[in-house]
Amino acid sequence: MSGYLLRRLPSALLVLVLASFAIFAILRLIPGDPATTLAGSDPSPETVAAIRADLGLDRPFPAQYFSWIGDLLTGDPGRSYLIGGRITDLIGARFGNTLALALGALVLMLVLGPILGVLGATARGRVPRALLSAVDSVSLTVPVFVTGVLLVLLFAVTWRLLPPGGHESIVADPVIGLQYLVLPALCLALPGSAVLARYLGDGVRQALGEDYVRTARSLGVSPRRILWRHALPNALPPVLTVLGMQVGALLGGAVVVEALFAWPGLGQLAEQGVARRDYPVVQTLLLLLVGVYVLVQLLTDIAYALLDPRVRLG
């Protein structure tokens, strides 16, 4: 296993390096200048030039890039241009909120996805299968912001069971905190649940058609035991890869969900940074997102290798 991990690390590091360069370059191609924003209305060219020099934006592109990488390696990505404060403090104040939202969505995804997948693979009758397929298709195709509005209208306006938005710490008040968490976490989890259900359902259906399943049935093994002890474990390894991709999608979708439900997390911070052309904040957040995604994929590959020895031996 250690050899397999060592083979995977260079590609993960290469992805981080390439992503850092792409993020740094693309942000500087976006129209707008933080120096002009800081200078206020109708600034003189001399004032804008002085601010650019003070921020280091007048230096050559390679110098700016390697200076940023050096700051990251020391653990200090610098200060925000326009939001204010050190970037580490800004991220630290909001990271816990985004983590709570992502974990809540992950729990719901791990509950809803397998349930829908197993039911879709084992349901008998045209009507139940059509209903489950419709639920899966709607969850997968409807945009997150539309799903969020519908959930608010249903659970917060019509039935008044949950708050429509805002945030309350789960640590400070678990009951109220969970009430604020349910709607955004469900909105974020539905697309991933539909993807997991589709892949798991296909895997279970394929496994139930194998020869060893027919042999087990002929020997009198109960359908429940065949499903849980034979078909489902054999369908899980490919689903792990999909699960890792969906965890990365959770972090990306959190930007829209946090804006929709007024959730004070990293997505809201990224939105503020983009709107104000705050380069240091945005590029650090994007690289953090890529780093988390790469880490999740690495852990997924390790779990896949543990389940299937052919992967690590190959």
mmCIF file of N, CA, C and O in Angstrom, residues 180-219:
data_model
loop_
_atom_site.group_PDB
_atom_site.id
_atom_site.type_symbol
_atom_site.label_atom_id
_atom_site.label_comp_id
_atom_site.label_asym_id
_atom_site.label_seq_id
_atom_site.Cartn_x
_atom_site.Cartn_y
_atom_site.Cartn_z
ATOM 1 N N TYR A 180 -31.266 25.129 10.988
ATOM 2 C CA TYR A 180 -30.709 26.005 9.959
ATOM 3 C C TYR A 180 -29.900 25.214 8.921
ATOM 4 O O TYR A 180 -29.755 25.657 7.784
ATOM 5 N N LEU A 181 -29.376 24.055 9.302
ATOM 6 C CA LEU A 181 -28.502 23.285 8.417
ATOM 7 C C LEU A 181 -29.264 22.411 7.431
ATOM 8 O O LEU A 181 -28.764 22.143 6.336
ATOM 9 N N VAL A 182 -30.472 21.973 7.791
ATOM 10 C CA VAL A 182 -31.158 20.941 7.013
ATOM 11 C C VAL A 182 -31.395 21.373 5.569
ATOM 12 O O VAL A 182 -31.035 20.651 4.622
ATOM 13 N N LEU A 183 -31.991 22.532 5.347
ATOM 14 C CA LEU A 183 -32.349 22.937 3.986
ATOM 15 C C LEU A 183 -31.123 23.140 3.079
ATOM 16 O O LEU A 183 -31.093 22.593 1.971
ATOM 17 N N PRO A 184 -30.116 23.913 3.493
ATOM 18 C CA PRO A 184 -28.948 24.045 2.602
ATOM 19 C C PRO A 184 -28.214 22.734 2.384
ATOM 20 O O PRO A 184 -27.722 22.469 1.281
ATOM 21 N N ALA A 185 -28.123 21.896 3.414
ATOM 22 C CA ALA A 185 -27.446 20.609 3.243
ATOM 23 C C ALA A 185 -28.225 19.703 2.299
ATOM 24 O O ALA A 185 -27.638 19.018 1.453
ATOM 25 N N LEU A 186 -29.544 19.688 2.403
ATOM 26 C CA LEU A 186 -30.364 18.874 1.501
ATOM 27 C C LEU A 186 -30.262 19.383 0.071
ATOM 28 O O LEU A 186 -30.141 18.582 -0.871
ATOM 29 N N CYS A 187 -30.295 20.687 -0.098
ATOM 30 C CA CYS A 187 -30.158 21.276 -1.433
ATOM 31 C C CYS A 187 -28.817 20.903 -2.053
ATOM 32 O O CYS A 187 -28.739 20.592 -3.247
ATOM 33 N N LEU A 188 -27.777 20.909 -1.258
ATOM 34 C CA LEU A 188 -26.440 20.587 -1.755
ATOM 35 C C LEU A 188 -26.271 19.094 -2.013
ATOM 36 O O LEU A 188 -25.499 18.687 -2.892
ATOM 37 N N ALA A 189 -27.002 18.255 -1.274
ATOM 38 C CA ALA A 189 -26.805 16.805 -1.356
ATOM 39 C C ALA A 189 -27.598 16.143 -2.472
ATOM 40 O O ALA A 189 -27.225 15.054 -2.928
ATOM 41 N N LEU A 190 -28.696 16.751 -2.929
ATOM 42 C CA LEU A 190 -29.586 16.067 -3.872
ATOM 43 C C LEU A 190 -28.905 15.664 -5.184
ATOM 44 O O LEU A 190 -29.070 14.522 -5.636
ATOM 45 N N PRO A 191 -28.147 16.533 -5.862
ATOM 46 C CA PRO A 191 -27.518 16.082 -7.114
ATOM 47 C C PRO A 191 -26.545 14.925 -6.909
ATOM 48 O O PRO A 191 -26.538 13.965 -7.688
ATOM 49 N N GLY A 192 -25.715 15.003 -5.859
ATOM 50 C CA GLY A 192 -24.789 13.916 -5.580
ATOM 51 C C GLY A 192 -25.501 12.626 -5.230
ATOM 52 O O GLY A 192 -25.064 11.529 -5.604
ATOM 53 N N SER A 193 -26.621 12.728 -4.504
ATOM 54 C CA SER A 193 -27.396 11.532 -4.170
ATOM 55 C C SER A 193 -27.926 10.858 -5.420
ATOM 56 O O SER A 193 -27.933 9.618 -5.522
ATOM 57 N N ALA A 194 -28.375 11.662 -6.390
ATOM 58 C CA ALA A 194 -28.893 11.093 -7.638
ATOM 59 C C ALA A 194 -27.794 10.378 -8.417
ATOM 60 O O ALA A 194 -28.024 9.306 -8.982
ATOM 61 N N VAL A 195 -26.588 10.957 -8.435
ATOM 62 C CA VAL A 195 -25.473 10.313 -9.136
ATOM 63 C C VAL A 195 -25.106 8.995 -8.461
ATOM 64 O O VAL A 195 -24.928 7.960 -9.127
ATOM 65 N N LEU A 196 -24.983 9.011 -7.129
ATOM 66 C CA LEU A 196 -24.669 7.776 -6.402
ATOM 67 C C LEU A 196 -25.745 6.715 -6.623
ATOM 68 O O LEU A 196 -25.434 5.534 -6.814
ATOM 69 N N ALA A 197 -27.009 7.138 -6.588
ATOM 70 C CA ALA A 197 -28.104 6.180 -6.774
ATOM 71 C C ALA A 197 -28.030 5.534 -8.155
ATOM 72 O O ALA A 197 -28.252 4.325 -8.298
ATOM 73 N N ARG A 198 -27.704 6.326 -9.156
ATOM 74 C CA ARG A 198 -27.661 5.782 -10.519
ATOM 75 C C ARG A 198 -26.530 4.769 -10.667
ATOM 76 O O ARG A 198 -26.725 3.676 -11.210
ATOM 77 N N TYR A 199 -25.331 5.125 -10.193
ATOM 78 C CA TYR A 199 -24.197 4.210 -10.326
ATOM 79 C C TYR A 199 -24.374 2.967 -9.463
ATOM 80 O O TYR A 199 -24.068 1.849 -9.890
ATOM 81 N N LEU A 200 -24.852 3.160 -8.233
ATOM 82 C CA LEU A 200 -25.030 2.010 -7.345
ATOM 83 C C LEU A 200 -26.139 1.095 -7.861
ATOM 84 O O LEU A 200 -26.011 -0.136 -7.809
ATOM 85 N N GLY A 201 -27.232 1.681 -8.369
ATOM 86 C CA GLY A 201 -28.307 0.863 -8.909
ATOM 87 C C GLY A 201 -27.849 0.036 -10.097
ATOM 88 O O GLY A 201 -28.172 -1.158 -10.195
ATOM 89 N N ASP A 202 -27.078 0.653 -11.004
ATOM 90 C CA ASP A 202 -26.556 -0.104 -12.148
ATOM 91 C C ASP A 202 -25.621 -1.223 -11.691
ATOM 92 O O ASP A 202 -25.656 -2.331 -12.235
ATOM 93 N N GLY A 203 -24.769 -0.919 -10.689
ATOM 94 C CA GLY A 203 -23.851 -1.946 -10.200
ATOM 95 C C GLY A 203 -24.566 -3.104 -9.540
ATOM 96 O O GLY A 203 -24.196 -4.269 -9.732
ATOM 97 N N VAL A 204 -25.606 -2.801 -8.761
ATOM 98 C CA VAL A 204 -26.361 -3.866 -8.091
ATOM 99 C C VAL A 204 -27.113 -4.719 -9.115
ATOM 100 O O VAL A 204 -27.135 -5.952 -9.024
ATOM 101 N N ARG A 205 -27.719 -4.071 -10.119
ATOM 102 C CA ARG A 205 -28.424 -4.835 -11.149
ATOM 103 C C ARG A 205 -27.468 -5.755 -11.912
ATOM 104 O O ARG A 205 -27.810 -6.905 -12.218
ATOM 105 N N GLN A 206 -26.265 -5.244 -12.203
ATOM 106 C CA GLN A 206 -25.289 -6.080 -12.897
ATOM 107 C C GLN A 206 -24.849 -7.247 -12.020
ATOM 108 O O GLN A 206 -24.693 -8.384 -12.498
ATOM 109 N N ALA A 207 -24.618 -6.952 -10.719
ATOM 110 C CA ALA A 207 -24.181 -8.020 -9.814
ATOM 111 C C ALA A 207 -25.268 -9.077 -9.637
ATOM 112 O O ALA A 207 -24.970 -10.278 -9.540
ATOM 113 N N LEU A 208 -26.528 -8.674 -9.600
ATOM 114 C CA LEU A 208 -27.613 -9.636 -9.426
ATOM 115 C C LEU A 208 -27.792 -10.541 -10.636
ATOM 116 O O LEU A 208 -28.447 -11.584 -10.544
ATOM 117 N N GLY A 209 -27.213 -10.157 -11.769
ATOM 118 C CA GLY A 209 -27.292 -11.000 -12.948
ATOM 119 C C GLY A 209 -26.110 -11.919 -13.133
ATOM 120 O O GLY A 209 -26.045 -12.650 -14.131
ATOM 121 N N GLU A 210 -25.157 -11.922 -12.203
ATOM 122 C CA GLU A 210 -23.969 -12.769 -12.332
ATOM 123 C C GLU A 210 -24.292 -14.227 -12.003
ATOM 124 O O GLU A 210 -25.291 -14.545 -11.355
ATOM 125 N N ASP A 211 -23.385 -15.099 -12.421
ATOM 126 C CA ASP A 211 -23.596 -16.540 -12.223
ATOM 127 C C ASP A 211 -23.605 -16.924 -10.749
ATOM 128 O O ASP A 211 -24.379 -17.808 -10.340
ATOM 129 N N TYR A 212 -22.738 -16.280 -9.946
ATOM 130 C CA TYR A 212 -22.668 -16.670 -8.533
ATOM 131 C C TYR A 212 -23.964 -16.333 -7.805
ATOM 132 O O TYR A 212 -24.344 -17.002 -6.828
ATOM 133 N N VAL A 213 -24.684 -15.297 -8.272
ATOM 134 C CA VAL A 213 -25.969 -14.966 -7.661
ATOM 135 C C VAL A 213 -27.010 -16.024 -8.026
ATOM 136 O O VAL A 213 -27.798 -16.470 -7.172
ATOM 137 N N ARG A 214 -27.015 -16.456 -9.284
ATOM 138 C CA ARG A 214 -27.951 -17.518 -9.676
ATOM 139 C C ARG A 214 -27.657 -18.817 -8.933
ATOM 140 O O ARG A 214 -28.571 -19.544 -8.548
ATOM 141 N N THR A 215 -26.361 -19.078 -8.716
ATOM 142 C CA THR A 215 -26.008 -20.271 -7.945
ATOM 143 C C THR A 215 -26.497 -20.163 -6.508
ATOM 144 O O THR A 215 -27.037 -21.131 -5.946
ATOM 145 N N ALA A 216 -26.325 -18.986 -5.914
ATOM 146 C CA ALA A 216 -26.791 -18.796 -4.539
ATOM 147 C C ALA A 216 -28.302 -18.944 -4.436
ATOM 148 O O ALA A 216 -28.827 -19.524 -3.479
ATOM 149 N N ARG A 217 -29.025 -18.444 -5.428
ATOM 150 C CA ARG A 217 -30.476 -18.589 -5.415
ATOM 151 C C ARG A 217 -30.885 -20.054 -5.526
ATOM 152 O O ARG A 217 -31.826 -20.513 -4.860
ATOM 153 N N SER A 218 -30.172 -20.794 -6.368
ATOM 154 C CA SER A 218 -30.502 -22.213 -6.524
ATOM 155 C C SER A 218 -30.227 -23.001 -5.258
ATOM 156 O O SER A 218 -30.839 -24.052 -5.026
ATOM 157 N N LEU A 219 -29.296 -22.500 -4.429
ATOM 158 C CA LEU A 219 -28.987 -23.172 -3.162
ATOM 159 C C LEU A 219 -29.923 -22.739 -2.045
ATOM 160 O O LEU A 219 -29.778 -23.193 -0.903
#
